[in-house]
Amino acid sequence: MNAPSDLSMKNDDVLRVELEVFRQKHRDLDEAITALVERGTGDQLTIQRLKKQKLRLKDIIAQIEDRLTPDIIA
C-alpha cells in the first residue's frame, strides 16, 4: 500500500488526490469482502487480511482529512 510517509511534506493538492485514491481503494476492499462473504468463496484468513488492509486505509484517510481540515479556534 502506498501510505503517506510524511503528510507534512505534501501540499494540499497532492493530499486531495491521494485521499480520493485511498477512498476508492477502501470502497474496492469493502466490495471484495462483501462478495467473498456472500458467495462463501473466501477463507477466513483472506477475509481478515482484507479487513486489516481496509482498517489501515481508514486510518490513512482520517490522517489526511485531519491534515486538510483547518483548525478552528473558537
XYZ file of C-alpha atoms in Angstrom:
74
model
C 0.000 0.000 0.000
C 1.289 3.473 -0.772
C 0.803 5.005 2.653
C 1.786 8.618 3.029
C 5.119 8.553 4.834
C 5.061 12.174 5.981
C 1.954 14.234 5.419
C 3.702 17.477 6.353
C 5.919 17.183 3.265
C 2.988 17.086 0.833
C 0.911 20.005 -0.357
C -2.886 20.061 -0.107
C -3.461 19.312 -3.793
C -1.393 16.133 -3.606
C -3.186 15.116 -0.408
C -6.609 15.622 -2.007
C -5.665 13.365 -4.911
C -4.254 10.737 -2.573
C -7.375 10.982 -0.413
C -9.595 10.094 -3.372
C -7.314 7.217 -4.347
C -7.386 5.815 -0.810
C -11.166 6.241 -0.587
C -11.580 4.292 -3.837
C -9.284 1.521 -2.587
C -11.310 1.410 0.645
C -14.560 1.034 -1.334
C -12.998 -1.658 -3.534
C -11.875 -3.640 -0.494
C -15.329 -3.313 1.040
C -16.917 -4.674 -2.127
C -14.394 -7.522 -2.322
C -15.017 -8.508 1.302
C -18.773 -8.404 0.811
C -18.543 -10.530 -2.325
C -16.332 -13.135 -0.647
C -18.618 -13.367 2.361
C -21.841 -13.543 0.328
C -20.512 -16.209 -2.031
C -18.758 -18.113 0.710
C -15.690 -18.446 -1.514
C -13.226 -16.659 0.753
C -11.419 -18.350 3.585
C -11.344 -16.545 6.937
C -7.637 -15.722 6.701
C -8.093 -13.927 3.373
C -11.119 -12.028 4.666
C -9.221 -10.979 7.820
C -6.284 -9.731 5.740
C -8.598 -7.677 3.559
C -10.311 -6.243 6.634
C -6.948 -5.238 8.113
C -5.995 -3.510 4.866
C -9.320 -1.719 4.935
C -8.711 -0.525 8.515
C -5.227 0.741 7.595
C -6.745 2.683 4.715
C -9.373 4.115 7.045
C -6.614 5.354 9.368
C -4.705 6.907 6.468
C -7.879 8.584 5.205
C -8.544 10.026 8.671
C -4.975 11.379 8.894
C -5.238 13.079 5.515
C -8.661 14.524 6.326
C -7.292 15.901 9.604
C -4.390 17.497 7.749
C -6.713 19.072 5.162
C -9.244 20.343 7.704
C -8.153 23.715 9.095
C -8.036 24.153 12.853
C -10.759 26.483 14.050
C -10.142 28.246 17.312
C -13.451 29.125 18.926
